[in-house]
Coordinates of C-alpha atoms in Angstrom, one line a residue:
Chain A
M1 CA 8.4 21.1 -19.6
G2 CA 7.6 24.6 -19.1
L3 CA 6.1 25.6 -16.1
R4 CA 5.3 29.0 -16.9
G5 CA 1.5 29.6 -17.2
Q6 CA 0.7 25.9 -16.0
T7 CA -1.3 25.4 -12.9
L8 CA 0.0 23.0 -10.3
I9 CA -1.7 21.6 -7.3
L10 CA 0.8 21.0 -4.2
T11 CA -0.3 19.7 -1.2
G12 CA 1.4 19.8 2.2
A13 CA 2.6 23.6 1.0
S14 CA 2.7 25.5 4.5
R15 CA 6.0 24.2 5.7
G16 CA 9.2 22.3 4.9
I17 CA 9.8 20.8 1.6
G18 CA 6.3 21.8 0.5
R19 CA 6.7 25.6 1.2
A20 CA 10.0 25.7 -0.7
L21 CA 8.6 23.9 -3.6
A22 CA 5.7 26.3 -3.7
L23 CA 8.2 29.2 -3.7
E24 CA 10.4 27.6 -6.4
L25 CA 7.4 26.8 -8.8
A26 CA 6.2 30.2 -8.4
R27 CA 9.9 31.6 -9.5
A28 CA 9.5 29.2 -12.5
G29 CA 6.2 31.0 -13.3
A30 CA 3.9 28.3 -12.5
H31 CA 0.5 29.0 -11.0
L32 CA -0.3 27.2 -7.9
V33 CA -3.2 25.5 -5.8
L34 CA -1.6 25.1 -2.3
N35 CA -2.9 22.6 0.1
A36 CA -2.0 22.4 3.9
R37 CA -4.1 21.6 7.2
N38 CA -3.0 24.6 9.1
P39 CA -4.9 27.5 7.4
A40 CA -2.9 30.5 8.9
A41 CA 0.6 29.0 7.7
L42 CA -0.8 28.3 4.3
A43 CA -1.9 31.9 3.9
R44 CA 1.6 33.1 4.8
V45 CA 3.0 30.9 1.9
V46 CA 0.2 31.9 -0.4
E47 CA 1.3 35.7 0.2
E48 CA 5.0 34.8 -0.4
C49 CA 4.3 33.2 -3.8
K50 CA 2.0 36.0 -5.0
A51 CA 4.9 38.4 -4.5
L52 CA 6.5 36.5 -7.1
E53 CA 3.7 37.4 -9.5
V54 CA 1.7 34.3 -10.2
Q55 CA -1.7 33.2 -9.6
V56 CA -2.2 31.1 -6.2
R57 CA -5.3 29.6 -4.7
A58 CA -5.4 28.2 -1.2
V59 CA -7.3 25.2 -0.3
A60 CA -6.8 24.7 3.5
G61 CA -7.8 21.2 4.6
D62 CA -7.3 17.5 4.9
A63 CA -6.1 16.1 1.6
S64 CA -7.5 12.8 2.5
H65 CA -11.1 14.1 2.5
D66 CA -12.8 13.8 -0.9
Q67 CA -14.2 17.6 -0.9
T68 CA -10.6 19.0 -0.3
V69 CA -9.3 17.3 -3.4
Q70 CA -12.3 18.1 -5.4
F71 CA -11.8 22.1 -4.5
M72 CA -8.2 21.7 -5.4
V73 CA -9.0 20.2 -8.7
K74 CA -11.9 22.9 -9.3
A75 CA -9.4 25.6 -8.2
A76 CA -7.1 24.4 -10.7
K77 CA -9.4 24.5 -13.4
V78 CA -10.5 28.1 -12.4
L79 CA -7.0 29.1 -12.7
G80 CA -6.7 27.4 -16.1
N81 CA -4.0 25.2 -17.8
F82 CA -4.0 22.6 -15.1
G83 CA -1.0 20.8 -15.5
G84 CA -0.9 18.0 -12.8
F85 CA 0.0 17.8 -8.9
I86 CA 2.8 17.2 -6.7
H87 CA 1.6 15.1 -3.4
N88 CA 4.1 16.3 -0.8
A89 CA 2.0 16.1 2.5
A90 CA 2.8 13.3 4.9
V91 CA 2.5 12.6 8.4
L92 CA 5.1 10.2 10.2
H93 CA 4.4 9.4 13.9
S94 CA 7.6 8.1 14.7
G95 CA 8.5 5.7 17.5
P96 CA 5.9 3.3 18.4
F97 CA 5.9 -0.3 17.4
V98 CA 3.2 -1.5 14.9
T99 CA 1.5 -2.9 17.7
E100 CA 1.9 0.3 20.1
L101 CA 0.7 3.0 17.4
S102 CA -2.7 4.1 18.3
E103 CA -5.8 3.6 16.1
A104 CA -6.1 7.5 15.3
H105 CA -2.4 8.0 14.2
F106 CA -2.8 4.5 12.2
E107 CA -5.8 6.2 10.6
E108 CA -3.8 9.4 9.9
L109 CA -1.0 7.9 8.3
V110 CA -3.1 5.8 6.0
A111 CA -5.3 8.8 5.0
V112 CA -2.8 11.4 4.5
N113 CA 0.0 9.5 3.0
L114 CA -2.3 7.1 0.8
R115 CA -5.7 7.8 0.6
A116 CA -4.8 11.6 -0.4
S117 CA -2.7 9.9 -3.1
Y118 CA -5.6 7.9 -4.7
L119 CA -7.9 10.9 -4.2
L120 CA -5.7 13.2 -6.4
A121 CA -5.3 10.7 -9.0
R122 CA -9.2 10.0 -8.9
Y123 CA -10.1 13.7 -9.3
A124 CA -7.1 15.2 -11.5
Y125 CA -6.6 12.3 -13.8
L126 CA -9.8 12.7 -16.1
N127 CA -9.0 16.3 -16.3
L128 CA -5.3 15.5 -17.3
L129 CA -6.2 12.6 -19.6
R130 CA -8.9 15.2 -21.4
S131 CA -6.1 17.7 -21.9
G132 CA -3.7 15.3 -23.3
G133 CA -1.3 14.7 -20.6
G134 CA 0.0 16.1 -17.3
L135 CA 2.4 15.8 -14.4
A136 CA 1.9 13.5 -11.2
V137 CA 4.7 13.4 -8.6
F138 CA 4.5 11.6 -5.4
L139 CA 7.0 12.5 -2.6
G140 CA 8.5 9.0 -1.7
S141 CA 10.8 7.7 1.1
G142 CA 13.6 5.1 1.4
A143 CA 11.3 3.9 4.3
A144 CA 9.2 2.2 1.7
E145 CA 12.1 -0.3 1.4
L146 CA 13.5 -0.3 5.0
H147 CA 12.1 -1.6 8.2
F148 CA 13.3 0.8 11.0
P149 CA 11.7 -0.5 14.2
G150 CA 9.2 2.3 14.9
S151 CA 8.3 3.5 11.6
G152 CA 6.6 0.4 10.1
V153 CA 3.3 1.8 9.2
Y154 CA 4.8 5.1 7.6
G155 CA 7.1 2.7 5.8
A156 CA 4.0 0.6 4.6
T157 CA 2.0 3.7 3.4
K158 CA 4.9 5.0 1.5
A159 CA 5.7 1.5 0.0
A160 CA 2.0 1.6 -1.1
E161 CA 2.3 5.2 -2.4
E162 CA 5.3 4.5 -4.4
Y163 CA 3.7 1.5 -5.9
L164 CA 0.6 3.6 -6.7
A165 CA 2.7 6.0 -8.4
R166 CA 4.2 3.0 -10.4
H167 CA 0.9 1.8 -11.1
L168 CA -0.7 5.2 -12.4
A169 CA 2.4 5.3 -14.8
L170 CA 1.4 1.7 -15.9
E171 CA -2.3 2.6 -16.6
H172 CA -1.7 6.0 -18.1
P173 CA 1.4 6.4 -20.3
A174 CA 0.4 9.8 -21.3
I175 CA 0.6 11.3 -17.8
T176 CA 4.4 11.8 -16.7
C177 CA 4.1 10.1 -13.2
F178 CA 7.0 9.5 -11.0
V179 CA 8.2 9.2 -7.3
F180 CA 10.6 11.8 -6.0
R181 CA 12.5 10.7 -2.6
P182 CA 13.8 13.9 -1.1
G183 CA 16.1 11.9 1.3
H184 CA 17.0 13.4 4.7
V185 CA 15.9 17.0 4.8
D186 CA 16.0 19.6 7.7
T187 CA 12.3 19.9 8.0
G188 CA 9.8 19.5 11.0
M189 CA 9.6 15.8 10.0
Q190 CA 13.2 15.1 10.8
A191 CA 12.7 16.8 14.5
H192 CA 9.9 14.4 14.8
H193 CA 12.3 11.5 14.3
R194 CA 14.9 13.2 16.6
S195 CA 12.2 13.0 19.3
A196 CA 10.5 9.7 18.9
S197 CA 9.1 8.0 21.6
G198 CA 7.7 4.5 22.1
S199 CA 9.8 1.1 21.8
G200 CA 11.4 2.5 18.5
G201 CA 12.4 5.4 20.1
P202 CA 15.9 5.4 21.5
A203 CA 17.2 3.7 18.0
L204 CA 15.5 6.3 15.7
R205 CA 16.7 9.2 17.9
E206 CA 20.2 8.0 17.5
R207 CA 19.9 7.2 13.8
F208 CA 18.2 10.6 12.9
G209 CA 20.2 12.4 15.6
G210 CA 23.3 11.4 13.8
Y211 CA 22.0 12.7 10.2
L212 CA 22.0 16.1 12.1
T213 CA 25.3 16.3 13.9
R214 CA 27.1 15.0 11.0
G215 CA 25.6 17.7 8.7
E216 CA 24.0 15.3 6.4
L217 CA 20.6 17.0 6.1
H218 CA 19.7 18.6 3.1
S219 CA 18.1 22.0 3.0
P220 CA 14.3 22.1 2.1
L221 CA 15.6 24.8 -0.7
E222 CA 18.3 22.4 -2.2
V223 CA 15.8 19.6 -2.5
A224 CA 13.0 21.7 -3.9
R225 CA 15.4 23.1 -6.8
G226 CA 16.5 19.6 -7.6
L227 CA 12.7 18.8 -8.2
V228 CA 11.9 21.8 -10.0
G229 CA 15.1 21.6 -12.0
L230 CA 13.9 18.0 -13.4
L231 CA 10.5 19.6 -14.0
L232 CA 12.0 22.3 -16.2
E233 CA 13.9 20.0 -18.2
N234 CA 12.0 17.0 -19.1
P235 CA 10.7 14.8 -16.7
H236 CA 9.1 12.3 -18.9
P237 CA 12.1 9.7 -19.0
Y238 CA 11.5 9.4 -15.3
H239 CA 7.7 8.1 -15.9
G240 CA 7.3 4.9 -13.7
S241 CA 10.5 5.4 -11.7
T242 CA 11.9 6.5 -8.4
V243 CA 14.1 9.6 -8.4
R244 CA 16.5 10.2 -5.6
Y245 CA 17.1 13.9 -4.7
A246 CA 20.8 12.8 -3.7
D247 CA 21.5 11.1 -7.2
I248 CA 20.7 14.3 -9.1
G249 CA 23.6 15.5 -10.9
R250 CA 26.1 12.9 -9.2
K251 CA 25.1 9.8 -11.2
P252 CA 23.0 9.2 -14.3
L253 CA 19.2 9.0 -13.2
A254 CA 17.2 5.5 -14.2
K255 CA 15.5 6.5 -17.2
A256 CA 12.5 4.4 -17.2
C257 CA 10.9 5.6 -20.6
Q258 CA 12.2 6.8 -23.7
P259 CA 10.3 7.5 -26.8
G260 CA 9.4 4.4 -28.7
R261 CA 11.1 2.0 -26.3
R262 CA 9.6 -1.2 -25.7
I263 CA 9.3 -2.1 -21.9
P264 CA 8.5 -5.8 -21.0
I265 CA 5.2 -6.1 -18.8
K266 CA 5.7 -8.4 -15.9
L267 CA 2.8 -10.5 -14.9
P268 CA 2.1 -11.1 -11.1
W269 CA 1.8 -15.0 -12.1
P270 CA 4.0 -16.0 -15.2
L271 CA 1.9 -17.8 -18.1
R272 CA 2.9 -20.8 -19.9
P273 CA 4.8 -21.3 -22.0
E274 CA 7.3 -18.8 -20.6
P275 CA 8.5 -16.1 -22.9
T276 CA 11.6 -16.8 -25.0
R277 CA 14.5 -15.6 -23.2
G278 CA 15.1 -11.7 -24.1
R279 CA 11.8 -11.6 -25.7
P280 CA 9.1 -10.7 -23.6
S281 CA 5.7 -11.9 -24.4
R282 CA 4.0 -8.6 -23.5
T283 CA 5.3 -5.0 -23.9
A284 CA 4.2 -1.5 -23.7
T285 CA 5.5 1.1 -25.7
C286 CA 6.7 4.4 -24.4
P287 CA 4.8 7.3 -25.7
T288 CA 6.8 10.0 -28.1
Chain B
M1 CA 4.4 -26.9 14.9
R2 CA 1.9 -29.2 16.6
L3 CA -1.5 -27.7 15.6
K4 CA -3.6 -30.2 17.7
G5 CA -5.0 -28.6 20.7
Q6 CA -3.7 -25.2 19.5
T7 CA -6.3 -22.2 19.0
L8 CA -5.9 -19.9 15.7
I9 CA -7.8 -17.1 14.4
I10 CA -8.9 -17.1 10.9
T11 CA -10.5 -14.0 9.2
G12 CA -12.5 -14.2 6.0
A13 CA -13.6 -17.7 7.0
S14 CA -17.1 -17.5 5.4
R15 CA -15.8 -18.7 1.9
G16 CA -13.0 -19.5 -0.5
I17 CA -9.6 -20.0 1.1
G18 CA -10.6 -19.0 4.4
K19 CA -13.2 -21.4 4.6
A20 CA -11.0 -24.3 3.2
L21 CA -8.3 -23.3 5.8
A22 CA -10.7 -23.6 8.8
L23 CA -11.9 -27.0 7.8
E24 CA -8.1 -28.0 7.2
L25 CA -6.9 -26.6 10.7
A26 CA -9.9 -28.5 12.1
R27 CA -8.8 -31.5 10.8
A28 CA -5.6 -31.1 12.0
G29 CA -7.0 -30.7 15.4
A30 CA -6.9 -26.8 16.2
H31 CA -9.4 -25.0 17.7
L32 CA -10.8 -22.0 16.0
V33 CA -12.0 -18.6 16.2
I34 CA -13.4 -17.4 12.7
G35 CA -14.5 -13.9 11.5
A36 CA -16.4 -12.8 8.5
R37 CA -18.6 -9.8 7.7
N38 CA -21.4 -12.5 6.3
Q39 CA -22.8 -13.8 9.6
A40 CA -25.0 -16.5 8.2
A41 CA -22.2 -17.7 6.1
L42 CA -19.9 -17.8 8.9
E43 CA -22.2 -19.7 11.1
F44 CA -22.6 -22.3 8.6
V45 CA -18.8 -22.7 8.5
R46 CA -18.5 -22.5 12.5
D47 CA -21.1 -25.5 12.6
E48 CA -19.1 -27.5 9.8
V49 CA -15.8 -27.1 11.7
R50 CA -17.6 -28.3 15.2
E51 CA -18.9 -31.2 13.4
L52 CA -14.9 -32.1 13.1
G53 CA -14.7 -32.6 16.8
V54 CA -12.9 -29.1 17.5
R55 CA -13.9 -26.2 19.5
C56 CA -15.1 -23.1 17.3
E57 CA -16.5 -19.8 17.9
S58 CA -17.4 -17.0 15.3
V59 CA -17.3 -13.3 15.4
A60 CA -19.2 -11.7 12.5
G61 CA -17.8 -8.2 11.4
S62 CA -14.8 -6.6 9.6
A63 CA -11.5 -7.3 11.6
A64 CA -10.9 -3.5 10.9
D65 CA -13.0 -2.6 13.5
G66 CA -11.3 -2.9 16.7
A67 CA -14.2 -4.0 18.6
V68 CA -14.4 -7.0 16.3
A69 CA -10.5 -7.7 16.3
K70 CA -10.8 -7.4 20.1
A71 CA -13.6 -9.9 20.1
L72 CA -11.7 -12.3 18.0
V73 CA -8.7 -12.3 20.5
D74 CA -10.9 -12.4 23.5
N75 CA -12.7 -15.7 22.3
A76 CA -9.5 -17.3 21.4
L77 CA -8.1 -16.6 25.1
Q78 CA -11.3 -18.0 26.5
I79 CA -10.8 -21.1 24.4
G80 CA -7.3 -21.3 25.7
N81 CA -3.9 -22.0 24.1
F82 CA -4.0 -19.2 22.0
T83 CA -1.2 -19.6 19.2
G84 CA -1.7 -17.4 16.3
F85 CA -3.9 -15.6 13.8
I86 CA -4.2 -15.8 9.9
H87 CA -5.6 -12.7 8.3
N88 CA -7.3 -14.0 5.3
A89 CA -9.8 -11.5 4.7
G90 CA -9.4 -9.2 1.8
I91 CA -11.7 -7.3 -0.7
L92 CA -10.4 -6.9 -4.4
N93 CA -13.0 -4.9 -6.4
A94 CA -11.2 -5.6 -9.7
G95 CA -11.9 -4.0 -12.8
P96 CA -11.7 -0.2 -12.6
L97 CA -8.6 1.7 -13.1
A98 CA -7.2 3.4 -10.0
Y99 CA -8.9 6.5 -11.0
E100 CA -11.8 5.1 -11.8
L101 CA -12.4 3.4 -8.3
I102 CA -15.2 5.0 -6.0
E103 CA -14.3 6.1 -2.7
S104 CA -16.0 3.4 -0.9
Q105 CA -14.6 0.7 -2.7
Y106 CA -11.2 2.0 -2.1
D107 CA -12.0 2.3 1.5
E108 CA -13.2 -1.3 1.6
I109 CA -10.1 -2.6 0.1
M110 CA -7.5 -0.7 2.4
E111 CA -9.7 -1.3 5.7
S112 CA -10.0 -5.2 4.8
N113 CA -6.6 -6.0 3.7
V114 CA -4.4 -3.4 5.8
K115 CA -6.3 -2.2 8.6
G116 CA -7.8 -5.4 9.5
G117 CA -3.9 -6.7 9.6
Y118 CA -3.0 -4.0 12.0
Q119 CA -6.0 -4.5 14.4
L120 CA -5.5 -8.2 14.6
A121 CA -1.8 -7.6 15.5
R122 CA -2.4 -4.7 17.8
F123 CA -4.8 -7.0 20.0
A124 CA -3.1 -10.5 19.3
Y125 CA 0.6 -9.5 19.9
P126 CA 0.5 -8.6 23.5
H127 CA -0.6 -12.3 24.3
L128 CA 1.3 -14.0 21.4
I129 CA 4.7 -12.6 22.2
R130 CA 4.3 -14.6 25.6
Q131 CA 3.2 -17.7 23.6
P132 CA 6.4 -20.2 22.7
G133 CA 5.6 -21.3 19.1
S134 CA 3.2 -18.7 18.3
V135 CA 2.5 -17.5 14.5
A136 CA 1.0 -14.5 12.5
V137 CA 0.2 -15.2 9.1
F138 CA -0.6 -12.7 6.4
L139 CA -2.3 -13.6 3.0
G140 CA -0.3 -11.7 0.6
S141 CA -0.4 -11.7 -3.6
G142 CA 1.8 -11.9 -6.5
V143 CA 0.3 -8.5 -7.4
A144 CA 2.2 -6.8 -4.3
E145 CA 5.2 -7.0 -6.9
H146 CA 4.0 -6.9 -10.4
N147 CA 0.9 -5.1 -11.0
I148 CA -1.5 -5.3 -13.7
A149 CA -4.2 -2.6 -14.8
G150 CA -7.5 -2.8 -13.0
M151 CA -6.1 -4.4 -9.8
G152 CA -4.1 -1.3 -8.9
I153 CA -5.5 -0.5 -5.4
Y154 CA -6.0 -4.2 -4.3
A155 CA -2.0 -4.3 -5.3
I156 CA -0.8 -1.4 -3.1
A157 CA -3.0 -2.6 -0.2
K158 CA -1.4 -6.0 -0.4
A159 CA 2.0 -4.4 -0.6
A160 CA 1.3 -2.4 2.5
E161 CA 0.2 -5.6 4.2
E162 CA 3.1 -7.4 3.4
H163 CA 5.2 -4.7 4.4
L164 CA 3.5 -4.7 7.8
A165 CA 4.1 -8.5 8.0
R166 CA 7.8 -7.9 7.5
Q167 CA 7.8 -4.9 10.1
L168 CA 6.1 -7.2 12.6
A169 CA 8.7 -9.8 12.3
I170 CA 11.6 -7.5 13.1
E171 CA 9.6 -5.6 15.7
A172 CA 8.6 -8.7 17.6
P173 CA 10.8 -11.6 16.7
E174 CA 9.1 -13.9 19.5
V175 CA 6.0 -14.3 17.1
T176 CA 6.9 -16.2 13.7
C177 CA 5.4 -14.1 11.1
F178 CA 5.4 -14.3 7.6
T179 CA 3.3 -13.6 4.1
Y180 CA 1.5 -16.4 2.4
R181 CA 0.9 -16.2 -1.2
P182 CA -1.9 -18.5 -2.1
G183 CA -1.4 -18.6 -5.9
I184 CA -4.3 -18.3 -8.4
V185 CA -7.2 -20.0 -6.5
E186 CA -10.8 -20.9 -7.8
T187 CA -12.8 -18.3 -5.5
D188 CA -15.5 -15.5 -5.9
M189 CA -12.5 -13.2 -6.5
Q190 CA -11.3 -15.4 -9.4
R191 CA -14.7 -15.0 -11.1
Q192 CA -14.5 -11.3 -10.4
L193 CA -11.4 -11.1 -12.3
R194 CA -12.7 -13.0 -15.5
E195 CA -15.7 -10.9 -15.3
A196 CA -14.1 -7.6 -14.5
Q197 CA -15.9 -4.3 -15.7
G198 CA -14.1 -1.1 -16.2
G199 CA -10.9 0.2 -17.5
G200 CA -8.9 -2.5 -16.7
S201 CA -11.5 -5.3 -17.7
E202 CA -9.6 -5.5 -21.3
T203 CA -6.4 -6.7 -19.7
L204 CA -8.0 -8.7 -16.8
R205 CA -10.7 -10.9 -18.5
P206 CA -8.3 -12.5 -21.2
L207 CA -5.6 -13.0 -18.6
F208 CA -7.5 -14.9 -15.9
K209 CA -9.4 -16.9 -18.4
E210 CA -5.9 -17.8 -19.8
Y211 CA -4.7 -18.6 -16.2
K212 CA -7.8 -20.6 -16.0
S213 CA -7.2 -22.7 -19.5
Q214 CA -3.7 -23.5 -18.7
G215 CA -4.7 -25.2 -15.6
R216 CA -3.0 -22.6 -13.1
V217 CA -6.0 -22.4 -10.9
L218 CA -5.7 -24.2 -7.5
T219 CA -8.9 -25.3 -5.7
P220 CA -9.2 -23.5 -2.2
E221 CA -8.4 -26.8 -0.6
Q222 CA -5.4 -27.1 -2.4
S223 CA -4.1 -23.7 -1.5
A224 CA -5.2 -24.3 2.2
R225 CA -3.7 -27.6 2.5
A226 CA -0.2 -26.2 1.5
L227 CA -0.6 -23.3 4.2
V228 CA -1.5 -26.0 6.9
R229 CA 1.5 -28.4 5.8
I230 CA 3.7 -25.1 6.0
L231 CA 2.3 -24.6 9.4
E232 CA 2.7 -28.2 10.5
G233 CA 6.5 -28.3 9.2
N234 CA 8.8 -25.6 10.1
P235 CA 7.0 -22.3 9.8
R236 CA 10.1 -20.4 11.4
K237 CA 12.0 -20.6 8.2
F238 CA 9.6 -18.3 6.6
H239 CA 9.9 -15.7 9.3
G240 CA 10.0 -12.2 7.8
K241 CA 9.7 -13.8 4.3
I242 CA 7.3 -14.9 1.8
A243 CA 5.8 -18.3 1.7
T244 CA 4.0 -19.7 -1.5
H245 CA 1.7 -22.9 -2.2
T246 CA 5.1 -24.3 -3.8
D247 CA 7.1 -24.0 -0.8
L248 CA 6.5 -27.5 0.9

């Protein structure tokens, strides 16, 4: 898809992967609405992107607040050619077991990782559907499937966020929606894991310290280039799927959607009679 | 596990599966602390339970509220022999597509299913880890794996809740913790699905009517009895896993 002249919303844009993504998207010619909670850090990224000769608007604030997301969508419509969003903002709170995690930290995890995802869909989807299509990318994590003691609520929010992405893909075939898992990236979040406290702290510090000392961390720039490369190519085949950065260029990515292909819809409780083997009873067709 | 003389907390006990669970557990001789938001309906169930000859206290309010979760646990400690909880409360709000759902309904779903489970665990676990044979049960759902239009936010809440249950099983192996998926049960939730409004209604209405016409719908008593039998048997075999009404 061409990114030039499109307007994209990006959350968590003040640092780490978000900042790198903002710069890569700007280099590809996309206009941007950038969001983060830290206005000063966000303003610096806005200036860096503007130097790349694209239009940029900053909406500082918590993406789990209704109004912040409403402002983002309004700003994107003002810039014009609103093409979609990338939800990159997330919090971690590594270390405490579920039963040790403070209520404030629980709330923040559920708000930033999950509620913000829902709000972006809530306010952006209607606009994107009206214009016939668009893009929705959610930054996922292996933690959605794993259970490291000390990062359980983070894992639960990521499991739910990734599931929301698959659900949106099911409900709206016209809006290309997928999960991008960046892997272990040299950001503040990794540093937070390496200084984890609480009952899960020692094991987490050892595990994540190992990624650093063994030189296994990706740079934010590499990862951002990986995602923007996918977007520039044609992201639609990954609609409804989870793309891992480490798989890009190394092995064929799972393409969930090919034009005209029929995909079986699995029901939460099967109906009787069971569908004939190999012939699913209900299917959806990928859009062309 | 022997239920007689043990004290258990049940949330969402004013109706449906929760009410049936309360009565079934009371028949098995368990003392209960029951919670739900609707105080009048809850007290009616409390009186019915007491008539079965066990102790029962009620705490009205959402378990997502820390004060309510703490009161549930404090009441259970006061009765004594506090052995576990069943987090059954959960709001569905079926019908609207994910982006159509209004914020207050989104918040209700997340708070009842996910935050309620976290709050109960937070207040109960410090006691349960010292109580031999203690249990923590979270009501899950088939939609946590395979989703359908119009149930999106409920489904992601159930996925998060089931994830939390597995996490607790790993972090605190002293407490037997598992997810119970009750099946398709004839409750207010089922009626909501068969009469759904919004963008998901075209999918939900015929599907749930078909489940009913195919005789796939259980009574709350059937589903509750299956969970009580699992608890009376060897619940440990489900630790960190998912039990269903057919796992007997």
